[in-house]
Coordinates of C-alpha atoms in Angstrom, one line a residue:
Chain A
M1 CA 41.5 183.0 127.0
A2 CA 44.6 180.0 127.3
R3 CA 46.2 179.6 130.0
W4 CA 50.1 181.3 129.5
M5 CA 52.4 178.4 130.0
S6 CA 55.8 177.6 129.1
D7 CA 56.3 176.8 125.2
L8 CA 59.6 176.9 122.8
R9 CA 58.2 181.1 121.8
T10 CA 58.6 181.5 125.9
F11 CA 62.3 180.4 125.6
L12 CA 62.9 182.1 122.7
N13 CA 61.9 185.8 124.2
E14 CA 63.7 184.3 126.9
E15 CA 66.9 183.5 125.8
S16 CA 66.5 186.1 122.5
A17 CA 70.5 187.2 123.5
H18 CA 71.9 184.1 122.1
V19 CA 69.4 183.4 119.3
W20 CA 71.4 182.8 115.7
R21 CA 68.9 183.8 112.5
P22 CA 71.4 183.0 109.9
E23 CA 71.0 186.1 106.1
G24 CA 69.3 183.9 103.3
P25 CA 68.2 180.6 102.3
V26 CA 69.6 178.2 105.0
A27 CA 68.9 174.2 102.5
L28 CA 67.3 171.3 104.0
V29 CA 69.7 169.2 102.8
Q30 CA 73.1 169.0 105.1
E31 CA 73.6 172.6 105.0
I32 CA 71.6 173.6 108.4
T33 CA 73.2 170.3 110.1
A34 CA 76.7 171.7 108.9
L35 CA 76.5 175.0 111.2
Q36 CA 75.8 173.0 113.5
Q37 CA 79.1 170.9 113.4
A38 CA 81.2 173.6 112.6
L39 CA 79.8 175.3 116.0
D40 CA 80.8 172.2 117.9
A41 CA 84.3 172.3 116.5
R42 CA 84.7 175.8 118.2
Q43 CA 82.5 175.4 121.2
H44 CA 79.9 178.2 120.3
Y45 CA 76.7 177.0 121.1
P46 CA 73.4 179.5 119.7
V47 CA 70.1 178.4 119.4
I48 CA 69.7 178.8 115.7
E49 CA 66.8 180.1 113.8
I50 CA 66.7 179.1 110.0
R51 CA 63.9 181.2 108.2
Q52 CA 64.3 180.2 104.6
P53 CA 65.2 176.4 105.0
K54 CA 65.3 175.5 101.6
G55 CA 64.0 172.5 100.5
P56 CA 65.8 170.3 97.6
D57 CA 63.7 171.8 94.9
G58 CA 65.3 175.0 96.3
T59 CA 61.8 175.7 97.0
I60 CA 61.8 178.1 100.3
N61 CA 59.7 176.4 102.8
P62 CA 57.8 179.4 105.0
I63 CA 57.9 177.4 108.3
S64 CA 61.1 178.5 110.5
V65 CA 63.3 176.1 112.0
V66 CA 64.5 176.0 115.0
C67 CA 67.9 173.7 115.7
N68 CA 70.2 174.3 118.9
L69 CA 68.3 174.8 121.3
T70 CA 70.1 173.0 123.7
A71 CA 73.6 172.5 122.7
S72 CA 74.6 175.3 125.6
R73 CA 74.3 173.6 128.7
A74 CA 74.3 176.8 129.9
L75 CA 70.9 178.0 128.3
T76 CA 69.3 174.5 129.0
A77 CA 70.3 174.5 132.8
R78 CA 69.1 178.2 132.6
A79 CA 65.8 176.8 131.3
L80 CA 65.3 175.0 134.9
G81 CA 66.0 178.3 136.7
V82 CA 69.6 176.9 137.6
Q83 CA 72.3 179.4 137.3
D84 CA 74.9 177.0 137.5
H85 CA 74.9 174.5 134.5
R86 CA 77.6 172.1 136.9
D87 CA 74.6 171.9 139.8
F88 CA 72.0 170.2 137.1
A89 CA 72.1 167.1 138.5
A90 CA 71.5 167.7 141.8
T91 CA 67.9 170.1 140.4
Y92 CA 66.5 168.0 138.2
A93 CA 66.8 164.3 140.7
Q94 CA 64.4 166.5 143.0
R95 CA 62.5 168.1 140.8
T96 CA 61.3 165.0 139.0
A97 CA 61.0 163.4 142.3
N98 CA 58.4 165.9 143.2
P99 CA 56.0 165.1 139.4
I100 CA 53.4 167.4 139.1
P101 CA 50.5 165.6 137.5
P102 CA 49.1 167.2 134.5
I103 CA 45.8 169.2 133.2
V104 CA 43.8 168.3 130.1
V105 CA 42.0 171.4 128.5
G106 CA 39.9 171.8 125.1
R107 CA 41.1 172.1 121.7
D108 CA 39.5 175.8 121.6
A109 CA 42.5 176.1 124.2
A110 CA 45.1 173.8 122.5
P111 CA 47.4 175.9 120.6
V112 CA 48.8 173.0 118.2
Q113 CA 45.5 172.6 117.0
Q114 CA 45.2 175.5 115.5
I115 CA 45.5 173.5 112.0
V116 CA 44.1 170.2 111.5
M117 CA 44.9 168.8 108.4
R118 CA 42.9 165.3 108.1
G119 CA 43.8 161.7 105.4
E120 CA 44.8 163.6 101.9
E121 CA 45.2 167.4 104.0
A122 CA 48.3 165.4 105.7
N123 CA 51.5 165.9 104.1
L124 CA 54.3 165.1 106.3
L125 CA 56.5 166.6 102.8
D126 CA 54.3 170.0 103.8
L127 CA 57.4 170.5 106.9
P128 CA 60.8 171.3 106.4
V129 CA 62.5 168.3 107.5
L130 CA 66.4 167.9 107.8
T131 CA 68.7 165.0 106.3
Q132 CA 71.2 165.5 108.0
H133 CA 74.4 163.7 107.3
A134 CA 75.8 162.9 104.1
L135 CA 75.0 159.3 104.5
D136 CA 71.2 159.4 105.6
P137 CA 69.1 158.1 103.3
G138 CA 66.3 160.8 103.5
P139 CA 64.7 163.1 105.6
Y140 CA 64.6 162.7 109.0
L141 CA 62.5 164.3 111.9
T142 CA 65.2 164.5 115.3
A143 CA 63.4 166.0 117.3
A144 CA 59.8 163.6 117.2
H145 CA 58.3 162.2 120.2
A146 CA 56.5 159.1 119.8
T147 CA 54.4 158.4 122.0
T148 CA 52.1 155.4 122.8
Y149 CA 50.2 153.7 125.4
D150 CA 50.1 150.2 127.1
P151 CA 46.6 148.6 126.2
D152 CA 47.4 147.2 129.9
T153 CA 47.7 149.9 131.3
G154 CA 46.4 152.7 129.6
V155 CA 49.8 154.5 130.5
D156 CA 51.1 156.3 128.0
N157 CA 55.2 157.0 127.3
T158 CA 56.7 159.3 124.8
A159 CA 60.0 159.1 123.4
I160 CA 62.3 160.7 121.0
Q161 CA 62.0 158.6 117.7
R162 CA 64.3 158.8 114.1
C163 CA 61.9 159.1 111.8
W164 CA 62.2 158.5 108.4
V165 CA 60.0 161.0 105.9
K166 CA 59.7 158.7 102.5
A167 CA 56.3 159.5 101.0
P168 CA 53.1 162.0 102.0
R169 CA 51.5 159.7 104.9
R170 CA 53.8 157.6 105.4
M171 CA 57.4 157.3 108.1
S172 CA 59.0 154.7 109.4
Y173 CA 60.9 155.2 113.1
Y174 CA 62.8 153.5 115.3
P175 CA 61.7 152.6 118.6
Y176 CA 65.1 150.9 120.6
P177 CA 63.9 148.1 121.3
A178 CA 64.6 147.6 124.8
S179 CA 62.6 151.3 125.1
H180 CA 59.2 151.0 126.3
N181 CA 57.4 152.6 123.3
T182 CA 58.4 149.2 121.5
R183 CA 56.5 147.4 124.6
N184 CA 53.6 149.0 124.0
L185 CA 54.2 148.6 119.9
R186 CA 54.3 144.6 121.1
K187 CA 52.0 144.5 122.9
F188 CA 49.5 145.3 120.7
W189 CA 50.7 143.3 117.7
A190 CA 50.3 140.1 119.6
K191 CA 47.0 140.4 119.0
D192 CA 47.5 141.8 115.7
E193 CA 46.3 145.0 115.9
P194 CA 47.8 148.3 115.1
C195 CA 50.0 150.7 117.6
P196 CA 48.0 153.8 117.7
V197 CA 50.6 156.5 118.2
A198 CA 51.5 160.5 118.0
F199 CA 54.7 162.4 117.4
W200 CA 54.9 165.2 119.1
I201 CA 57.5 168.5 118.3
G202 CA 58.7 171.4 119.2
H203 CA 58.6 172.7 123.6
H204 CA 59.9 174.6 126.1
P205 CA 63.5 172.4 127.2
K206 CA 61.9 172.3 130.7
V207 CA 59.5 169.9 128.5
L208 CA 61.7 168.8 126.9
L209 CA 64.0 167.6 129.5
G210 CA 61.2 166.3 131.3
T211 CA 60.1 163.4 128.5
Q212 CA 63.8 162.5 128.9
A213 CA 63.2 161.1 132.8
K214 CA 64.4 157.5 133.0
L215 CA 61.6 156.0 134.2
S216 CA 60.1 152.6 134.8
Y217 CA 57.4 150.9 133.0
P218 CA 54.5 151.8 132.4
E219 CA 55.1 154.7 134.4
S220 CA 54.4 159.1 132.5
H221 CA 56.2 161.1 131.9
W222 CA 53.7 164.0 132.4
S223 CA 54.3 163.8 135.8
A224 CA 57.8 164.0 135.5
C225 CA 57.3 167.0 133.3
G226 CA 55.3 168.9 135.3
G227 CA 57.5 168.3 138.2
L228 CA 60.3 170.3 135.6
L229 CA 57.9 172.7 134.8
G230 CA 56.9 173.7 138.6
E231 CA 53.3 173.8 137.1
P232 CA 50.7 171.4 135.4
L233 CA 51.5 170.4 132.0
R234 CA 48.4 171.0 129.7
L235 CA 47.4 168.4 127.4
V236 CA 45.2 167.8 125.1
P237 CA 43.4 164.6 123.1
S238 CA 44.8 163.7 120.2
I239 CA 42.9 163.7 117.0
T240 CA 43.0 160.2 115.6
H241 CA 42.9 158.5 119.2
G242 CA 41.3 161.1 121.1
D243 CA 42.4 160.1 124.8
K244 CA 43.7 157.3 124.9
I245 CA 46.9 159.7 123.0
M246 CA 47.0 163.0 125.0
V247 CA 49.5 165.1 123.3
P248 CA 51.4 168.7 124.6
A249 CA 48.8 171.6 124.1
D250 CA 51.2 174.2 123.7
A251 CA 53.3 171.5 121.2
E252 CA 54.5 173.0 118.0
I253 CA 53.4 170.1 115.6
V254 CA 51.9 166.4 115.5
I255 CA 51.8 164.3 113.4
E256 CA 49.6 161.1 114.5
G257 CA 48.4 157.7 113.0
W258 CA 48.8 153.6 112.9
A259 CA 52.0 151.5 113.2
P260 CA 49.7 148.3 111.0
A261 CA 50.1 144.9 112.6
N262 CA 54.2 143.3 112.0
V263 CA 55.1 145.7 108.9
W264 CA 58.5 146.6 109.0
E265 CA 60.9 148.0 107.0
A266 CA 64.1 149.7 106.2
D267 CA 65.1 152.5 108.6
G268 CA 68.8 154.1 108.5
P269 CA 71.8 154.1 108.1
F270 CA 71.4 157.1 110.4
G271 CA 73.8 159.6 111.7
E272 CA 73.6 158.8 115.3
Y273 CA 74.5 160.0 119.3
T274 CA 77.4 157.4 118.8
G275 CA 78.8 159.9 116.0
Y276 CA 78.9 157.3 114.1
M277 CA 76.8 156.0 111.7
G278 CA 73.8 153.8 112.9
A279 CA 73.1 150.5 111.0
Q280 CA 69.8 149.8 108.7
V281 CA 67.2 148.2 110.7
A282 CA 63.8 146.6 110.0
A283 CA 61.3 149.0 112.0
P284 CA 58.1 149.7 111.9
V285 CA 56.2 152.4 109.9
C286 CA 53.7 155.5 110.6
E287 CA 50.2 155.9 108.6
V288 CA 49.5 158.8 109.1
T289 CA 46.3 160.1 109.9
C290 CA 46.2 162.7 110.8
I291 CA 48.6 166.4 111.0
T292 CA 48.1 169.5 113.5
R293 CA 49.9 172.5 113.9
R294 CA 50.3 176.0 115.2
E295 CA 48.8 178.2 112.7
N296 CA 52.6 179.9 112.6
A297 CA 54.4 177.1 113.1
I298 CA 58.2 176.4 113.7
Y299 CA 59.8 173.1 113.6
H300 CA 62.3 171.8 115.9
D301 CA 65.5 169.7 115.0
Y302 CA 67.6 168.0 117.0
G303 CA 71.2 167.6 115.2
S304 CA 72.0 163.8 115.9
G305 CA 75.7 163.0 117.2
H306 CA 76.2 166.4 117.8
A307 CA 76.2 168.6 120.9
D308 CA 72.3 169.7 120.9
M309 CA 71.1 166.0 120.7
L310 CA 73.5 165.3 122.9
V311 CA 73.7 168.1 126.0
P312 CA 70.5 167.6 126.7
D313 CA 69.8 163.7 127.5
N314 CA 73.6 164.2 129.1
M315 CA 72.2 166.4 131.6
V316 CA 68.5 163.6 133.0
M317 CA 71.8 161.4 132.6
E318 CA 73.0 163.0 135.3
G319 CA 70.5 163.4 137.1
K320 CA 69.9 159.2 137.4
I321 CA 73.4 158.3 139.0
Y322 CA 72.8 161.6 140.6
G323 CA 69.5 160.1 142.3
M324 CA 71.5 156.5 142.1
M325 CA 75.0 157.1 144.2
K326 CA 73.6 160.4 146.8
P327 CA 71.7 157.5 149.2
I328 CA 74.9 155.4 148.4
A329 CA 77.3 157.9 149.0
P330 CA 76.1 160.5 150.8
S331 CA 79.4 162.2 149.3
V332 CA 78.6 162.7 145.8
R333 CA 79.1 166.4 144.8
R334 CA 79.1 166.9 141.2
V335 CA 78.3 164.4 138.4
H336 CA 79.1 165.2 134.2
V337 CA 78.4 163.3 131.5
P338 CA 80.5 164.4 128.7
V339 CA 79.5 165.0 125.2
S340 CA 82.7 164.1 124.6
G341 CA 82.1 160.7 125.7
R342 CA 78.6 160.8 124.1
R343 CA 76.5 159.1 126.8
F344 CA 79.1 155.9 127.4
H345 CA 81.1 157.6 130.2
A346 CA 80.5 159.5 133.9
Y347 CA 82.9 161.8 136.1
V348 CA 81.3 162.1 139.0
S349 CA 83.3 164.1 141.7
F350 CA 83.7 163.6 145.7
E351 CA 83.8 165.3 148.9
N352 CA 86.1 163.8 151.4
P353 CA 84.8 160.5 150.6
G354 CA 84.9 157.9 153.6
I355 CA 86.7 154.3 153.1
G356 CA 85.0 151.8 150.3
E357 CA 82.3 154.7 149.9
V358 CA 83.4 155.6 146.2
R359 CA 83.7 151.7 145.6
D360 CA 80.0 151.7 146.5
A361 CA 78.5 154.2 144.8
L362 CA 80.2 153.1 142.0
M363 CA 79.1 149.1 142.1
A364 CA 75.1 151.6 142.1
A365 CA 76.3 153.2 139.1
L366 CA 77.7 150.7 136.8
A367 CA 73.9 149.2 136.7
Y368 CA 72.4 152.1 135.2
R369 CA 72.0 150.7 131.8
R370 CA 73.3 153.9 129.3
T371 CA 76.9 154.4 130.7
K372 CA 79.7 152.1 130.4
A373 CA 82.5 153.4 132.3
I374 CA 82.4 155.3 135.7
I375 CA 84.6 157.9 136.3
A376 CA 85.7 159.2 140.0
V377 CA 87.2 161.7 141.1
D378 CA 87.6 164.4 143.9
D379 CA 86.2 167.5 144.5
D380 CA 89.5 169.7 143.7
I381 CA 89.2 168.3 140.0
D382 CA 87.9 169.9 137.5
L383 CA 84.5 167.4 136.4
F384 CA 83.8 169.6 132.6
S385 CA 87.3 169.4 131.2
D386 CA 88.7 166.6 129.4
S387 CA 91.8 167.5 130.5
D388 CA 91.3 167.9 134.4
I389 CA 90.2 164.0 134.3
M390 CA 93.1 162.8 132.0
F391 CA 94.9 164.5 134.9
A392 CA 93.4 163.0 137.8
L393 CA 93.7 159.7 135.4
A394 CA 96.9 159.6 135.0
T395 CA 98.0 160.0 138.6
R396 CA 95.7 158.5 140.9
V397 CA 95.1 155.2 139.3
Q398 CA 96.6 152.4 139.4
W399 CA 94.2 149.5 136.9
E400 CA 94.5 146.4 138.7
R401 CA 94.1 148.5 142.4
D402 CA 91.1 150.7 140.9
V403 CA 89.1 149.6 138.3
I404 CA 86.2 147.6 139.0
T405 CA 84.4 146.2 135.8
A406 CA 81.7 143.9 135.7
T407 CA 80.7 141.5 131.9
G408 CA 76.7 140.9 130.8
L409 CA 75.8 144.0 131.3
Q410 CA 72.5 145.9 129.3
G411 CA 74.2 148.9 127.2
S412 CA 73.8 150.5 123.9
L413 CA 73.5 147.9 121.1
M414 CA 74.9 150.8 119.0
D415 CA 78.7 150.9 120.3
P416 CA 81.3 150.3 117.8
S417 CA 83.2 148.3 120.3
L418 CA 81.1 145.8 121.6
A419 CA 82.1 142.4 120.7
R420 CA 80.9 140.5 117.7
G421 CA 77.4 139.0 118.3
A422 CA 77.1 140.3 121.8
K423 CA 74.5 141.4 122.9
T424 CA 76.1 143.2 126.6
V425 CA 78.5 144.7 127.3
Q426 CA 81.4 145.0 129.6
K427 CA 81.7 148.0 132.1
A428 CA 84.0 149.8 134.4
G429 CA 84.0 151.3 137.3
I430 CA 87.2 154.0 137.9
D431 CA 88.4 155.8 141.2
A432 CA 90.8 158.4 140.4
T433 CA 90.1 159.7 144.1
L434 CA 93.3 159.9 146.2
A435 CA 94.1 158.6 148.7
P436 CA 91.8 159.1 152.3
S437 CA 93.2 160.8 155.2
E438 CA 94.1 158.1 157.8
I439 CA 94.7 160.6 161.1
P440 CA 92.3 163.2 162.0
G441 CA 93.6 166.9 161.7
A442 CA 96.5 165.3 159.4
P443 CA 96.4 165.3 155.7
R444 CA 96.3 162.9 153.2
P445 CA 99.1 160.5 152.5
V446 CA 99.8 162.3 149.4
P447 CA 101.9 164.9 147.4
P448 CA 99.3 168.2 147.1
R449 CA 99.4 170.3 143.6
N450 CA 102.0 172.4 142.6
S451 CA 100.3 175.9 142.1
V452 CA 100.7 179.5 142.2
G453 CA 99.1 181.5 145.0
T454 CA 95.4 183.1 144.7
A455 CA 97.0 187.1 144.6
A456 CA 99.4 186.1 142.2
L457 CA 96.4 184.1 139.6
D458 CA 94.2 187.0 140.1
A459 CA 96.3 189.6 139.6
A460 CA 98.2 187.7 136.5
I461 CA 94.5 187.2 134.3
A462 CA 94.2 190.2 135.0
R463 CA 97.3 191.4 133.2
L464 CA 96.0 189.0 130.7
T465 CA 92.2 190.7 130.4
G466 CA 91.8 192.9 126.7
I467 CA 95.4 192.0 125.0
D468 CA 94.7 190.4 121.7
T469 CA 95.9 186.9 121.1
K470 CA 94.5 185.9 117.9
N471 CA 97.7 185.4 117.0
W472 CA 99.0 183.6 119.6
P473 CA 100.2 179.4 119.3
V474 CA 97.4 177.3 120.9
L475 CA 99.3 174.2 120.3
Chain B
M1 CA 68.0 132.8 100.9
T2 CA 71.1 131.1 99.3
E3 CA 74.3 131.7 101.6
D4 CA 76.5 132.4 98.3
H5 CA 76.8 136.0 97.7
I6 CA 77.2 135.3 102.3
I7 CA 79.9 135.8 103.9
R8 CA 80.5 135.5 107.8
L9 CA 82.6 136.5 109.8
R10 CA 84.1 134.7 112.5
S11 CA 82.8 134.9 115.5
H12 CA 85.5 133.6 117.5
S13 CA 88.7 135.4 118.5
P14 CA 91.2 135.3 120.9
S15 CA 91.5 136.8 124.2
G16 CA 92.6 140.3 123.3
E17 CA 92.2 141.0 119.5
K18 CA 90.2 143.0 118.2
R19 CA 86.9 142.1 115.9
G20 CA 84.4 144.6 114.6
N21 CA 80.9 144.1 115.0
T22 CA 79.2 145.4 111.8
S23 CA 77.7 143.9 109.1
W24 CA 77.7 145.5 105.4
V25 CA 75.7 145.1 102.4
Q26 CA 76.6 145.6 99.0
C27 CA 74.2 146.6 96.3
G28 CA 73.1 144.6 93.5
S29 CA 72.3 147.6 91.0
C30 CA 75.9 150.3 92.6
D31 CA 77.7 148.4 93.5
G32 CA 77.9 150.8 96.8
W33 CA 78.2 149.4 100.4
F34 CA 75.8 150.1 103.3
H35 CA 76.2 148.6 106.8
A36 CA 72.8 147.1 108.4
T37 CA 71.9 144.4 111.8
E38 CA 72.3 140.7 110.4
D39 CA 68.5 140.5 111.6
I40 CA 67.7 143.1 109.2
V41 CA 68.9 140.6 106.6
S42 CA 68.2 137.5 108.4
R43 CA 64.9 138.1 108.1
G44 CA 65.4 137.8 104.6
T45 CA 61.6 139.2 103.8
V46 CA 62.6 143.0 104.5
K47 CA 63.4 144.9 101.8
L48 CA 66.6 146.2 102.2
H49 CA 67.5 150.3 101.1
C50 CA 70.6 151.4 99.4
N51 CA 71.1 155.1 100.7
H52 CA 73.6 155.9 97.6
C53 CA 71.0 155.1 94.7
H54 CA 68.2 154.1 96.7
T55 CA 67.7 151.3 95.1
E56 CA 65.0 148.8 97.3
F57 CA 65.9 145.1 96.9
L58 CA 65.8 141.7 99.5
P59 CA 68.4 140.5 100.6
S60 CA 68.9 137.1 98.3
Q61 CA 69.4 141.0 95.7
A62 CA 72.7 142.6 97.1
R63 CA 76.2 141.9 95.5
K64 CA 77.9 140.8 98.6
I65 CA 76.8 140.6 102.3
V66 CA 79.3 140.2 104.8
L67 CA 77.7 139.4 108.5
A68 CA 79.8 140.1 112.1

C-alpha cells in the first residue's frame, strides 16, 4: 500500500472552505485567467477549481484545472503550518536550512505513474492547457517543473519553466539564461547530445515552495522539499530517463522527453511575472516521449503575473533575504516581498537597530540577484501595507543621506526600466528607519506619531462592526 | 540578412534621459507588431512567430524591425 503523504489533493481537502468551483464551462482561452485577474483586483484569493474547462473547439476536457492555488499569502503560509503569514520568512529560512533527503519508491507505489502513455499515445493536446493572456501566441504550461541534471555530477535541478505547447509531442520551453537548467542544457549541447528533461505538474504547496528554494549550483531541490514537508519527499524514476531523472511520485502529471542539441525555436511573447509581456526569445524545444499521470489527474496552472504565481516565489524570496540579513543584523524582524513590486523590491523591518546595522544589512541583501530595491523600516511600520511604506519613505528619508546605490549588478533582464543594451542593473537600498536613541533611557530624537489611544480605537472599531458601508465612498 | 528593413535605435543617451529597451518586429503577412529580443533577431536562422496571425518567418522576411 502506498504511504500517505501530502499532495495537491491533501491541500484541496485541507482548504476546502476556500475553494471556489464555478458552475458550467469556463474557457481555457483567457476566461480562467480573467477570473484570477478580476479577483486580484478585488483582493479576493480563493483557490479555483474548474471542473468543466472548455477548449477552443468547444469540447469540455475531462481533466479539471486548479489555479489560484497560492494566490493567498495566508493559505500558502498555512500550507507550511505557519499560522501568521507575516512570520513566513523566518520559518522558511529555518526549514530549508534543515533539509531531509528524499526516498525512492517503485512505480507501483507512485500515483503519478498510474497511467503511462508512450510514443504516439502521449498527447500534450489532451491536457487542459490555458492560453492565459490576449497576446500569448498559444497555450502554455505554467506550473511545469523542468527537471534536468548536471552531466558532470548527476545532481538534479528542478524549476518552473514556461512551456508553449505547439504540437502533440512538441513544446518550446524557456529556461532563463542564468538558470541552473540552462547550465545543464549547455553541458549536454556542448557534447552535441540532447538534454534529457522531465516536467512534473501538480503537488502540495509545501513541495512547490521547496522547489523554489534559492540554491547554489549544482544542488538538488528534493532535500529542501523534504525540509519543508517535515518528511522525505517520495520520488520515482522517470519512465524515459530512469533514475537519472527522478520525479515526485505524488505529482499529478509528468511530461518526459529530450531537448535536441542546438535546436532553437521562437518562444513568446508571454505574459510574465513583471506584469508585462516578455519578449519573444530563442528557446530550446522538448520532443515528448512519454506522459504519465494519475488516473483522475488534476491539472495545475499558475496565473502568470498574477498573485497566484507571485505570492509563492515572493514568500520564498522573503526567506532567502531573511537568511542573508539576519546573521549580519540581529535586529531584523520581518521581510515582505510585495506582489505590487513583482519581485523587484523587498521591505524589511528592524527592531531597535544599532548604529550602522541597517546599512550593513542592506549591503548584504543587495547582492541577491532578484531584488532591485530594499526598503528598511522600523517595526512600527506595517510591512504589509504599501500605504505605510509610502509614509515611511515620505517622512523618514533624505535621498542623499539614506540611499545606497550600486551599479553593474546582476538582475532581471525582463525589467522594462533596464537601460538599453544593459546586461546589469542598478540597485538601491533605502534606509527609511528613524534615527536611533543616543542617550540610554531617553526617547529617540524623533517626534512621536499622532494617534488616538488603544481604548478609543477599540471602541470605534466595535461601533463600526456590522454597519452597511457599501454606499460609502472609497476615495 | 540585409539591413534595409532594420532600424537600430541610438544606444547612447545623455545622462538622465530615458530610452526604452524593447525591440519590435513587424510581421510581413499581417503588418502586426510584436516584441522580440535582439538575440533571436540577430541569430538570423530562428524563425520568428507572429502572435497575431501565427505566420512564421525569418527575420530577413519581416516588414520592419526596430532594434533597441
